[in-house]
Short mmCIF file of C-alpha atoms in Angstrom, two decimals:
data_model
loop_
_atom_site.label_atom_id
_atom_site.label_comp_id
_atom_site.label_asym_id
_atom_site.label_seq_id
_atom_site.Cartn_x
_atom_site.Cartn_y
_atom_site.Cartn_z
CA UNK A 1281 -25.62 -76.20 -12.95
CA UNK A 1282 -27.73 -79.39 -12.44
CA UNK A 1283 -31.45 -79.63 -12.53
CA UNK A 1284 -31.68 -80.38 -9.07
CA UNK A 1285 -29.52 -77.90 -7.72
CA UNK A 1286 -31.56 -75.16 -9.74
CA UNK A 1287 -34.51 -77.15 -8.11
CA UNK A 1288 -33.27 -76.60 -4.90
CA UNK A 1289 -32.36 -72.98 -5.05
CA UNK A 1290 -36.13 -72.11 -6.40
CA UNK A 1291 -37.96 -73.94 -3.53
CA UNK A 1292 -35.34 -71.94 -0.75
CA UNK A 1293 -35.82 -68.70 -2.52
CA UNK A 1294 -39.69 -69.10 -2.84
CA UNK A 1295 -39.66 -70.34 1.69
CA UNK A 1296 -37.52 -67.02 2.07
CA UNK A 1297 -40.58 -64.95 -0.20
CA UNK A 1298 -43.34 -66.44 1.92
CA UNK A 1299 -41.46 -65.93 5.26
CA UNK A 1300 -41.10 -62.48 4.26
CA UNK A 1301 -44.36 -62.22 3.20
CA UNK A 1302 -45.57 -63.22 6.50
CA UNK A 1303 -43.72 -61.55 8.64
CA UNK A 1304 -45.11 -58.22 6.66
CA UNK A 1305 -48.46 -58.83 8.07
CA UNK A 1306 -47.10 -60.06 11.23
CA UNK A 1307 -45.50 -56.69 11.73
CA UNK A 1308 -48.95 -54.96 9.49
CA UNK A 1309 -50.85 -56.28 12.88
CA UNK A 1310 -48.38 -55.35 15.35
CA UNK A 1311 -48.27 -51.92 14.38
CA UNK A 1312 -52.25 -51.44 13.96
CA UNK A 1313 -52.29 -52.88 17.75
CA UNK A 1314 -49.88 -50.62 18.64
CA UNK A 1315 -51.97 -47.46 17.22
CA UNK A 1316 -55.05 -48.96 19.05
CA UNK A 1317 -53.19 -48.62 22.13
CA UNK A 1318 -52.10 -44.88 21.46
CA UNK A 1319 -56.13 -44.30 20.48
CA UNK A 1320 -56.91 -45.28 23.86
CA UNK A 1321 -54.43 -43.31 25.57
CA UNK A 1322 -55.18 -40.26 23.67
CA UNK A 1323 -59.07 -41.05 24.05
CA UNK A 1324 -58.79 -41.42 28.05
CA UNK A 1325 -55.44 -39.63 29.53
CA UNK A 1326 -54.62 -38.86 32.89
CA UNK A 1327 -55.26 -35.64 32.75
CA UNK A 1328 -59.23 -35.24 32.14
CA UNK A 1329 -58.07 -31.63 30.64
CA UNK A 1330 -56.21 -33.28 27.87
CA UNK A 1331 -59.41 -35.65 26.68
CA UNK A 1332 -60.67 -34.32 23.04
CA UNK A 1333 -63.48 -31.98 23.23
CA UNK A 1334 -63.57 -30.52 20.03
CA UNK A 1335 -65.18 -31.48 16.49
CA UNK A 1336 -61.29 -31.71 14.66
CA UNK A 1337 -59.60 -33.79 17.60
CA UNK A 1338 -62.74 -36.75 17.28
CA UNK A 1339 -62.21 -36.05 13.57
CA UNK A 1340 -58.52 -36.78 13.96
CA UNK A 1341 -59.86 -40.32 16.03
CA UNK A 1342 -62.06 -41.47 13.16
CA UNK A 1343 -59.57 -41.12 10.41
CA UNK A 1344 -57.19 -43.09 12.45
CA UNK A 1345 -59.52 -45.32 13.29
CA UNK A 1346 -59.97 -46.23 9.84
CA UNK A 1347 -56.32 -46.83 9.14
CA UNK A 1348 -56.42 -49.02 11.97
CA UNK A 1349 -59.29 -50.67 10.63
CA UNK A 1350 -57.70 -50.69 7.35
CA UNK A 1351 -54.44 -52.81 8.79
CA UNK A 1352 -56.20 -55.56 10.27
CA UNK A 1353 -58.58 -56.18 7.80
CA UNK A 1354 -55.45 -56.87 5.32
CA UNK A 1355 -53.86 -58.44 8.10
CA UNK A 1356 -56.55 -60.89 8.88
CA UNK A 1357 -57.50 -61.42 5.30
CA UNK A 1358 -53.87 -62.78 4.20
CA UNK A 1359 -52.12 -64.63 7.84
CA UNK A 1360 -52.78 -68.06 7.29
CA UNK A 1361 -52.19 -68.72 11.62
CA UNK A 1362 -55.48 -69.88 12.40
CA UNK A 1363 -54.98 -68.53 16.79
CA UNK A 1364 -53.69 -65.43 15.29
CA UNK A 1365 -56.52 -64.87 13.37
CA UNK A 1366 -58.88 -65.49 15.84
CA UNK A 1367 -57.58 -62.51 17.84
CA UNK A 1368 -57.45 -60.38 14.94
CA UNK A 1369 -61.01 -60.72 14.90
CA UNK A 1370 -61.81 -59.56 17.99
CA UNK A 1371 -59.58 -56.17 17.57
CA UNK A 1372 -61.22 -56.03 14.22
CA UNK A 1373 -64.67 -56.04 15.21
CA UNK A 1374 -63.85 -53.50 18.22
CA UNK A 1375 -63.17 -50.45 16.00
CA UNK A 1376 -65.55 -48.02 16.97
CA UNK A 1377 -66.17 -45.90 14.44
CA UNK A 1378 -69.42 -45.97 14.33
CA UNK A 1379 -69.42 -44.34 17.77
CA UNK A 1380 -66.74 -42.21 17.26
CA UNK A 1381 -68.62 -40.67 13.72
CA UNK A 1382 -72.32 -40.90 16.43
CA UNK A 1383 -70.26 -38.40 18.33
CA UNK A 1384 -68.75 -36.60 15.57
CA UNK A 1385 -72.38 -36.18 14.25
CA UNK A 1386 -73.75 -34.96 17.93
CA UNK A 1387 -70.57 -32.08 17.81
CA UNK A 1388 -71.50 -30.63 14.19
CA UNK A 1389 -75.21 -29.91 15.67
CA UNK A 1390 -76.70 -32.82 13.88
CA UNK A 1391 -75.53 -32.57 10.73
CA UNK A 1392 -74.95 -36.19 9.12
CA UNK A 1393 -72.34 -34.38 6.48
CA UNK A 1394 -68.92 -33.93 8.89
CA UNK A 1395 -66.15 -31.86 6.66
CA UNK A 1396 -62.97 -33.08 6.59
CA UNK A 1397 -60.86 -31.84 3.68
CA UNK A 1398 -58.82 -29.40 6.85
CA UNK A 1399 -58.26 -32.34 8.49
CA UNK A 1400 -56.67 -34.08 5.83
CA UNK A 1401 -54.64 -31.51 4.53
CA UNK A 1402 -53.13 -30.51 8.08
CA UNK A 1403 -52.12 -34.97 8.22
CA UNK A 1404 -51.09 -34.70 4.51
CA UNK A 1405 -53.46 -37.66 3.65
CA UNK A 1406 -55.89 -37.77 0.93
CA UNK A 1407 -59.16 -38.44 0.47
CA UNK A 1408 -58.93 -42.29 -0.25
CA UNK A 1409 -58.51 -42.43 3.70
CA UNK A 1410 -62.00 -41.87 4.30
CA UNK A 1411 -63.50 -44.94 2.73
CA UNK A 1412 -64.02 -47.62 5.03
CA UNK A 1413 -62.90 -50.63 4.10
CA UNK A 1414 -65.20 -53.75 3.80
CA UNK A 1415 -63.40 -56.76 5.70
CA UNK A 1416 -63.83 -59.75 2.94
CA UNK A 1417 -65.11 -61.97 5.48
CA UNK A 1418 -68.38 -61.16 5.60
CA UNK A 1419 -68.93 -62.94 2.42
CA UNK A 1420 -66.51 -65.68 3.02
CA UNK A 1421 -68.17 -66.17 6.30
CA UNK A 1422 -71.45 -66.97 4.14
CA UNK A 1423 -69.84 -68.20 1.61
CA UNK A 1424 -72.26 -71.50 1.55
CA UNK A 1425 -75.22 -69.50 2.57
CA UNK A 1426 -74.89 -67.04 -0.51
CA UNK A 1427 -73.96 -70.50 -3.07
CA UNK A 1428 -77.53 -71.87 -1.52
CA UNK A 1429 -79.58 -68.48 -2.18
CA UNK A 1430 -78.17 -68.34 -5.77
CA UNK A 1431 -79.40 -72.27 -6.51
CA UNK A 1432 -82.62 -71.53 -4.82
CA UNK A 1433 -83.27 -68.65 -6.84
CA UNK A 1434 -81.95 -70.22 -9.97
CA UNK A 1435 -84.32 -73.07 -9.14
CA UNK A 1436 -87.59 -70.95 -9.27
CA UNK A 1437 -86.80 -69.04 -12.28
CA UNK A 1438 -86.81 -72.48 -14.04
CA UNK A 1439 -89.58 -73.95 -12.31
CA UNK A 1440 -91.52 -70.56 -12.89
CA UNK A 1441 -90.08 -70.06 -16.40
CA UNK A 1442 -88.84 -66.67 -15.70
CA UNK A 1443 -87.42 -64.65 -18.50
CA UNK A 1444 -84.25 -62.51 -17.94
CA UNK A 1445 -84.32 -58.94 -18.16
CA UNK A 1446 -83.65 -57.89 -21.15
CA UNK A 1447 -80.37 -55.23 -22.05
CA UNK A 1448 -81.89 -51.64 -22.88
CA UNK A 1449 -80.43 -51.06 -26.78
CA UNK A 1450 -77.79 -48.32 -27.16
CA UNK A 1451 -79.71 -46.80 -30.12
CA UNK A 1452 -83.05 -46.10 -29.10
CA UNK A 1453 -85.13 -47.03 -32.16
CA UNK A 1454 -87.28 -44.60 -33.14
CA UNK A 1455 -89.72 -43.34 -36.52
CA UNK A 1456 -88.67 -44.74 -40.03
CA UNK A 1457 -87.21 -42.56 -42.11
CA UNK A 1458 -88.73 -41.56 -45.35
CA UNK A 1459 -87.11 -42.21 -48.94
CA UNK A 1460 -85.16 -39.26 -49.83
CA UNK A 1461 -84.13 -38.48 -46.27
CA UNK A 1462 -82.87 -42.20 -46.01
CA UNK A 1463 -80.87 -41.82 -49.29
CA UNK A 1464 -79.24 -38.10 -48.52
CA UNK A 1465 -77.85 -39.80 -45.43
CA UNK A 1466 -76.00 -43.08 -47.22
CA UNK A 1467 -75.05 -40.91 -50.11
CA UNK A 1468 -73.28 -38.36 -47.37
CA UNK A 1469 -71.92 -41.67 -45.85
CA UNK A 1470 -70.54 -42.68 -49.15
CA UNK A 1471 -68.67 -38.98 -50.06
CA UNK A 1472 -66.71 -39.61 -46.70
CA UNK A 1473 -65.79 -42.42 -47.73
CA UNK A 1474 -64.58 -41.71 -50.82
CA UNK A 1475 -62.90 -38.48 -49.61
CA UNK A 1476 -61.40 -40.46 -47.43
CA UNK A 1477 -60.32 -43.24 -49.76
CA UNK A 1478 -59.21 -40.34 -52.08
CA UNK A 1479 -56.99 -38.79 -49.64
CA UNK A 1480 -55.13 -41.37 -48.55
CA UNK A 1481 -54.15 -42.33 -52.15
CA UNK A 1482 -52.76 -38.90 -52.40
CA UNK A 1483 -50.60 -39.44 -49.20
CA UNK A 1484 -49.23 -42.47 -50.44
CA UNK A 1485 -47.99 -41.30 -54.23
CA UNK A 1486 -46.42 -38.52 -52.02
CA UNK A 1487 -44.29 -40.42 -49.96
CA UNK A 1488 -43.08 -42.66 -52.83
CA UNK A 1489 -42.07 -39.29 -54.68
CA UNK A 1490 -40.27 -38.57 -51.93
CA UNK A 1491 -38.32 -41.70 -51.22
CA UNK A 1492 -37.32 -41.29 -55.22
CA UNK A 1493 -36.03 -38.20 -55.03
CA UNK A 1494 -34.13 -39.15 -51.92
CA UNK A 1495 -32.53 -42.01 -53.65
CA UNK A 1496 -31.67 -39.93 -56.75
CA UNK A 1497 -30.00 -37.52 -54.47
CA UNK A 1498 -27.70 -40.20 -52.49
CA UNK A 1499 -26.43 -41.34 -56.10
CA UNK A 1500 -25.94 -44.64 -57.37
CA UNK A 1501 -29.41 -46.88 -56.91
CA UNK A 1502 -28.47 -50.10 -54.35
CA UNK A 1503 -28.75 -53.52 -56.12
CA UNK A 1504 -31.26 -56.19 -55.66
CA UNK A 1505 -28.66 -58.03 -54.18
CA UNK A 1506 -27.04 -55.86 -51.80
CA UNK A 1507 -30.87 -54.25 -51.08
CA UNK A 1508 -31.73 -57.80 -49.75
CA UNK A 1509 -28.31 -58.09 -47.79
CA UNK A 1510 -29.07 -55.00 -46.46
CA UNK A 1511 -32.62 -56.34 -45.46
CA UNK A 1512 -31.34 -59.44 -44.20
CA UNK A 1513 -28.65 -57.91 -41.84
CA UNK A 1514 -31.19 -55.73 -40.53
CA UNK A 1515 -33.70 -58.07 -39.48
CA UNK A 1516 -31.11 -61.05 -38.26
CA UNK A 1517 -29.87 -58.25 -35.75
CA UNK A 1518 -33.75 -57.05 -34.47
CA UNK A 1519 -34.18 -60.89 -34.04
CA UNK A 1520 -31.08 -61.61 -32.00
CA UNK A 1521 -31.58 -58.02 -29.69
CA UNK A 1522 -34.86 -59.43 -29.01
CA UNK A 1523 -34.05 -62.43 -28.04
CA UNK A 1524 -31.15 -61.29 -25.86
CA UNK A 1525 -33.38 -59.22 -24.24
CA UNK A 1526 -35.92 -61.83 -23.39
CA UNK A 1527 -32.86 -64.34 -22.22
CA UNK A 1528 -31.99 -60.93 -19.90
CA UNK A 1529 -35.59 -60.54 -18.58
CA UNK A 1530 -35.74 -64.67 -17.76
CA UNK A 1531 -32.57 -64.33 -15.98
CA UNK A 1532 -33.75 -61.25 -13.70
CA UNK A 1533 -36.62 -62.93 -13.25
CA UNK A 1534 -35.26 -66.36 -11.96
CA UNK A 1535 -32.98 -64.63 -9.04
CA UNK A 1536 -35.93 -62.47 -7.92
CA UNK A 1537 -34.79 -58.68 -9.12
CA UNK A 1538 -37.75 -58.45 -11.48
CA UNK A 1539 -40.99 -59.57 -11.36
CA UNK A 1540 -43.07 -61.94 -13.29
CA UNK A 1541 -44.58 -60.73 -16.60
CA UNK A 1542 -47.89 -60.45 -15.32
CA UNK A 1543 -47.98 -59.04 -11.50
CA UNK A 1544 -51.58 -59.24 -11.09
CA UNK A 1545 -51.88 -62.89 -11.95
CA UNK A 1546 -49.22 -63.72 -9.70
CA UNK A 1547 -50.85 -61.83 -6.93
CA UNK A 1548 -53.66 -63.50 -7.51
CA UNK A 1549 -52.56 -67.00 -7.14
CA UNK A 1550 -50.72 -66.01 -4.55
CA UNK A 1551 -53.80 -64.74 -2.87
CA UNK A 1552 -55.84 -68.27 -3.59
CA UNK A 1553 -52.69 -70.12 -2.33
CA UNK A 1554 -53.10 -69.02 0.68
CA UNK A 1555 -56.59 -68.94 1.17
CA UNK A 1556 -55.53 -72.66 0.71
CA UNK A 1557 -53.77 -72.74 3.61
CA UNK A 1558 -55.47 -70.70 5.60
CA UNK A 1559 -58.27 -73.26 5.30
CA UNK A 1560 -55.55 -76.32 5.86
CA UNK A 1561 -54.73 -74.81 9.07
CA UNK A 1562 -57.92 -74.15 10.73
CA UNK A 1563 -59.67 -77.57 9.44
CA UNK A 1564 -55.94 -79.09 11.65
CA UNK A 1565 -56.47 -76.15 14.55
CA UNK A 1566 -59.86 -77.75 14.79
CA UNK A 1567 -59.01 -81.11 14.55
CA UNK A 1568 -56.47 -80.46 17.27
CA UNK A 1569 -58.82 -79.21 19.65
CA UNK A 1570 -61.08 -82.18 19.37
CA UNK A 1571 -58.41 -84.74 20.10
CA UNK A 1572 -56.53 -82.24 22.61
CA UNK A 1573 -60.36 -82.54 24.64
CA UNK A 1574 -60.32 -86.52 24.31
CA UNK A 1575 -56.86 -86.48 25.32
CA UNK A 1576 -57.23 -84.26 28.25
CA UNK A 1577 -60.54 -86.34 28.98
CA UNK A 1578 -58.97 -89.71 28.90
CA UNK A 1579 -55.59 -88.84 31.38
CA UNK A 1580 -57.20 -86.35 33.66
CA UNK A 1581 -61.34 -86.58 33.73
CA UNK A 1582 -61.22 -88.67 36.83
CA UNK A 1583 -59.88 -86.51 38.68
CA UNK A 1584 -61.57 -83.51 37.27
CA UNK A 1585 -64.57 -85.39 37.66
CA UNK A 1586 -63.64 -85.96 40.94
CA UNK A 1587 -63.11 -82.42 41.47
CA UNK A 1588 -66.29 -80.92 40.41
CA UNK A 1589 -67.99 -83.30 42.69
CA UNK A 1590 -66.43 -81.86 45.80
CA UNK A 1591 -67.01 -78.18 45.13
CA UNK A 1592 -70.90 -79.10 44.22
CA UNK A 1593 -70.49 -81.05 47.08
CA UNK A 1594 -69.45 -78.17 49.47
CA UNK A 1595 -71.76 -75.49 48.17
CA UNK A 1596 -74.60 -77.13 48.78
CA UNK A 1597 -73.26 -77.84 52.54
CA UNK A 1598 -72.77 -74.04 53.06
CA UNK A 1599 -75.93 -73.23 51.26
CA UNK A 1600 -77.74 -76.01 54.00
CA UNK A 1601 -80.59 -74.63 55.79
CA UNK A 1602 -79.16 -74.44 59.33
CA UNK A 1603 -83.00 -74.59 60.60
CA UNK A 1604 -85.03 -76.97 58.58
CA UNK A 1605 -81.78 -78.77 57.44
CA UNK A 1606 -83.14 -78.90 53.87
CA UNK A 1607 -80.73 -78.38 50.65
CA UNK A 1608 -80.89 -75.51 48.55
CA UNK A 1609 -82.21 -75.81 44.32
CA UNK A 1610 -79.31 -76.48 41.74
CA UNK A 1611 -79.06 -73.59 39.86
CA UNK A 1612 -81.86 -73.06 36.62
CA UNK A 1613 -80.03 -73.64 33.56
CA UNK A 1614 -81.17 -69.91 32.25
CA UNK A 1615 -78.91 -68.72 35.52
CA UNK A 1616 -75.56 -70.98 34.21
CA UNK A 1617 -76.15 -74.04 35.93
CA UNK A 1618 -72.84 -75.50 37.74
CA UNK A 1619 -71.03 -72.88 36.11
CA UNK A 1620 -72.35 -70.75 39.37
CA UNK A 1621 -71.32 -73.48 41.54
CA UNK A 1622 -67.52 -73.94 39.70
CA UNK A 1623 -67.19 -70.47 38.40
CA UNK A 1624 -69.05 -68.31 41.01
CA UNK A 1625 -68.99 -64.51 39.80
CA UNK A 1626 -67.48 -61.82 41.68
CA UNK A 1627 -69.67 -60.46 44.79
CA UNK A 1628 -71.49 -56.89 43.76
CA UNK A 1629 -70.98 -53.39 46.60
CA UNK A 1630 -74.64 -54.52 47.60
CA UNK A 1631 -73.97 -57.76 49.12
CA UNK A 1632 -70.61 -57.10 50.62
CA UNK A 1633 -72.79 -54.39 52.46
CA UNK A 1634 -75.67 -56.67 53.20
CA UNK A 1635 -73.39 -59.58 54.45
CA UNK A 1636 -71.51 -56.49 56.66
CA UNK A 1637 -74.58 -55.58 58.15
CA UNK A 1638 -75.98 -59.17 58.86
CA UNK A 1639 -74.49 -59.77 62.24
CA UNK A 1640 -75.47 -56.26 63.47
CA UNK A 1641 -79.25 -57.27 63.01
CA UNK A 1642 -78.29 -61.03 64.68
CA UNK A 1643 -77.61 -59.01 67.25
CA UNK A 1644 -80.04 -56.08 67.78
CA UNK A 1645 -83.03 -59.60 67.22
CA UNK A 1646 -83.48 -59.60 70.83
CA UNK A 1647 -83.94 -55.61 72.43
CA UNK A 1648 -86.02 -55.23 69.34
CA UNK A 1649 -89.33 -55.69 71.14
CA UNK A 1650 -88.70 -53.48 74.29
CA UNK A 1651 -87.67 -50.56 71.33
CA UNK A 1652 -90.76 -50.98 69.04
CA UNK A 1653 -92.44 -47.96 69.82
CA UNK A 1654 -89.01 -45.67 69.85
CA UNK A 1655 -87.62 -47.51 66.80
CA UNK A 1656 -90.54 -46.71 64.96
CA UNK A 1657 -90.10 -42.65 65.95
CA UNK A 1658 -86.99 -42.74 65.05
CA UNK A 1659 -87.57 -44.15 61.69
CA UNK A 1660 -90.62 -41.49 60.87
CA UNK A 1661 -88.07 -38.77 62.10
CA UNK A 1662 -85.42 -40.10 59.34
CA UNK A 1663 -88.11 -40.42 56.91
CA UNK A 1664 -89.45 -36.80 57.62
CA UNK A 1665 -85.40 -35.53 57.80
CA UNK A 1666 -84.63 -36.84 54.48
CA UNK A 1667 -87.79 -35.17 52.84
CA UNK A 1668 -86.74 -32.31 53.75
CA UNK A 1669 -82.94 -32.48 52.62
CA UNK A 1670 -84.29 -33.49 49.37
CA UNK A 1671 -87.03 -31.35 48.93
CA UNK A 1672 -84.15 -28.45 49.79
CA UNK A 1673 -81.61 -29.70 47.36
CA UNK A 1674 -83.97 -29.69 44.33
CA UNK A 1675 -84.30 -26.12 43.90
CA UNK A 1676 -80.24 -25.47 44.13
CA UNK A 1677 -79.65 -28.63 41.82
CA UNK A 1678 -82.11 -26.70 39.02
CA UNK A 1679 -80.12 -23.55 39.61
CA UNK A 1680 -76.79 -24.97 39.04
CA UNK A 1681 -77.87 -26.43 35.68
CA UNK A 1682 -79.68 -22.98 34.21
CA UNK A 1683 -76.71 -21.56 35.53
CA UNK A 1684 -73.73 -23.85 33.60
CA UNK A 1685 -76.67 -23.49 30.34
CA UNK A 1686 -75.67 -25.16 27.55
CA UNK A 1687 -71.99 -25.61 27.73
CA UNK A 1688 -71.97 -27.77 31.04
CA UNK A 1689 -74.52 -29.81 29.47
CA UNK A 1690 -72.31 -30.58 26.38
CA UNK A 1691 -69.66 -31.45 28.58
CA UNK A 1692 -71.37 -33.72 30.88
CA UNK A 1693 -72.36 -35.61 27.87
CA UNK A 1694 -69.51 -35.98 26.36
CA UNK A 1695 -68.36 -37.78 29.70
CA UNK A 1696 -71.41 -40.10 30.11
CA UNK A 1697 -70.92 -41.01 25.63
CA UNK A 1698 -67.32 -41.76 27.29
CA UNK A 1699 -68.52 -43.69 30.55
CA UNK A 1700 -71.36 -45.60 28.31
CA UNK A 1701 -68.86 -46.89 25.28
CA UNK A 1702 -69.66 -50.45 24.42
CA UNK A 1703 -66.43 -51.51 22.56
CA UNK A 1704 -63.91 -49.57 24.37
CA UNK A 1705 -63.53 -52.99 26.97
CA UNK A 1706 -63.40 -55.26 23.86
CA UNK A 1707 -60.41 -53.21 22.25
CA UNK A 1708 -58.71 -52.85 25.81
CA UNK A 1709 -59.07 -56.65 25.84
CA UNK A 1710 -57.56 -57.62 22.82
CA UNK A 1711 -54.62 -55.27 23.33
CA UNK A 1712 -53.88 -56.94 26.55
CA UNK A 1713 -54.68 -60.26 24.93
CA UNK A 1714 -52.15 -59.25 22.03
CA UNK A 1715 -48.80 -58.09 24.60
CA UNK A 1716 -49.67 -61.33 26.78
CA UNK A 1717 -49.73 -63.59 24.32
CA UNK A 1718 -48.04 -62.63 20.96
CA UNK A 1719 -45.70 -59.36 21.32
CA UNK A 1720 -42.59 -61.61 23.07
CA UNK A 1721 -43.63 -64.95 20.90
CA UNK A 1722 -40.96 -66.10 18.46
CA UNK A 1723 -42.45 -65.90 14.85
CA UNK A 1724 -40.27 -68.11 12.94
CA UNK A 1725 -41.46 -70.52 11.06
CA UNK A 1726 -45.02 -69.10 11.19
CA UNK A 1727 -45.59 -70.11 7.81
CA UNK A 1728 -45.03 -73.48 7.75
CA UNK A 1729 -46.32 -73.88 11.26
CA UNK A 1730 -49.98 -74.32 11.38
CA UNK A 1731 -50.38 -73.38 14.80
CA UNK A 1732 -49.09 -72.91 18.32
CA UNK A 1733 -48.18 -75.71 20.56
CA UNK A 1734 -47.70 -73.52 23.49
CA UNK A 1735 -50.82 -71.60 23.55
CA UNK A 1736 -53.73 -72.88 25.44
CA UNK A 1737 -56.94 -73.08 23.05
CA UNK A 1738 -59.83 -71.53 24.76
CA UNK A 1739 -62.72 -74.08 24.61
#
């Protein structure tokens, strides 16, 4: 086969090992998102009846939690798509385990030590589940920052001529010995050693007595020259086994059924390779960004522009002081600027209620005066009615809580920890993000491709 061909056939097989490789993780993330999903279902079902209560069922969450945690941090650390990555981030930073083991802590009466070895035997997992994996960002993340800590320190100790610490001996060195004690311990020293010496002398006569009277037994003693042919043949056959065997391993090797000699430096420069390229790819994701904004600047910011100045345009003619005919403040920048004007944020229950009730006081304006002295009646009345109600109420709302004692109270806050989560939006959010955008997106080519045309990058 020619040199080219063989070429040829090691760059195809090593594309097919990093497709592969790729879609592992691909498939690593999609099934990590998929158990996020089920902990969210389990965590909030239906049927309030079937939300965990107990100690064991939040001790269940955590521990898969942290396989879920333990997925995307792999994930993340080895998929070289720079827009995949950046939403493995966000479902990697919305684990909550630290609220899940706050809980978990609250349920075993405040105990910071949770025991788990029931749990793991009823899953038939063991213990290496429980520790939490560190995601290897946070040092690459501050990867410069760390390099400029170690010069600066590394510049003081020179500049302050700082001395190392110095490595505590083995043998701690104590009193000297005296003469005679000093000499009973090298002559004991030297009796081994002789003993020793002596003994293995011994071995070796033995073993030549033996190998003569086995060769007086088997009869006739072998020539020099058929001794040496007999050497000869001997060793010209361990040489050629050996090197058939190496030929064999090479072979294996080359068509992928056995691996390289030494795994771990393989993985290893696998591993830096595509740190490589995971760096390639963002430094292009970034550049494509930049001249996707200059290009979206250039063919459509006139009439963007043009845009933006008719909505500022209209809200400050419906904000216009019907009255005075003056123009209302553009937004502070600590309130968002024109973002309120372009982006306005969704109305709150109180103003749909005050903007409701607006035209009912337009209207009531003018039999106000001729009602001043009954309106004002009827608003003590209210007043005095609804200190009443309350004052009634308290008495029967203390009851009912002696009454459910400790148990309601558990219960109720196990629904407020629930209501109050912080990161149980964020991980709802990237799931959704996840099924809209990458479940149904072909992954071919993923490798080689160092991003994706057809997603929109949020700016």
């Amino acid at each position: 086969m020619k040199l080219p061909t063989l070429l040829c056939i090691r760059t195809h097989l090593m594309i097919i090992a990093c497709v592969r490789v790729n879609r592992t993780f691909d498939i690593m993330w999609r099934e990590a998102m998929m158990e996020l999903l089920d902990q969210l279902e389990a965590e909030n079902p239906e049927d309030p009846a079937l939300a965990p209560k107990d100690l064991s069922e939040w001790a269940c969450i955590y521990i898969r939690y942290i396989q879920v945690l333990r997925k995307l941090e792999t994930a993340y650390d080895q998929v070289v798509h720079p827009q995949k990555r950046l939403d493995m981030r966000k479902a990697l930073e919305a684990c909550r385990m630290l609220e899940v083991r706050h809980w978990m802590v609250k349920l075993n009466k405040g105990l910071d030590f949770v025991s788990l070895d029931d749990i793991l035997v009823d899953l038939k997992l063991t213990p290496e589940v429980l520790e939490i994996p560190v995601p290897k960002y946070f040092i690459e993340d501050r990867a410069k920052e760390l390099d400029d800590r170690d010069k600066f320190l590394e510049a003081l100790v020179e500049k302050y001529n700082v001395k190392p610490p110095q490595a505590n001996p083995i043998i701690k060195i104590g009193a000297p010995l005296g003469v005679d004690e000093a000499i009973a311990i090298i002559q004991k020293n030297e009796r081994g050693r002789q003993g020793r010496e002596r003994a293995r002398l011994v071995a070796l006569v033995r073993k030549q007595r033996q190998m003569e009277d086995k060769r007086s037994r088997m009869g006739i003693p072998l020539s020099h020259d058929e001794a040496a042919t007999r050497i000869q043949a001997a060793a010209r056959g361990f040489i050629w086994r050996c090197r058939i065997k190496r030929e064999a391993n090479e072979e294996l090797m080359f068509i992928g059924m056995k691996p390289k000699k030494d795994p771990l430096t393989a993985e290893a420069k696998n591993l830096m390779r595509r740190k490589r390229i995971q760096l390639e790819h963002a430094r292009e994701y970034d550049e494509a960004i930049v001249n996707l904004k200059q290009k979206v600047r250039e063919l459509e910011g006139q009439d963007m522009r043009e845009t933006i100045q008719d909505k500022v345009n209209s809200w400050f003619v419906e904000k216009r002081n019907p009255d005075t005919g003056d123009y209302p403040d553009f937004p502070d920048k600590d309130d968002g600027g024109s973002k309120v004007i372009l982006n306005p944020p969704p109305p709150t229950i109180s103003s749909i209620l005050d903007d409701g009730a607006d035209p009912k006081a337009k209207g009531g304006k003018k039999p106000e005066p001729k009602k001043d002295a009954k309106g004002k009646k009827g608003e003590t009345k209210k007043e005095v009615k609804e200190e009443k109600i309350t004052s009634v109420f308290i008495p029967s709302m203390e009851a009912a809580v002696h009454e459910f004692g400790k148990k309601g109270e558990t219960k109720e806050e196990v629904k407020e920890e629930k209501i109050t989560s912080v990161f149980i939006p964020s991980m709802e959010a990237a799931v959704h993000e996840f099924v809209g955008k990458w479940q149904e997106l072909d992954k071919a080519g993923n490798f080689s491709r160092p991003r994706s045309q057809t997603l929109k990058p949020k700016t």
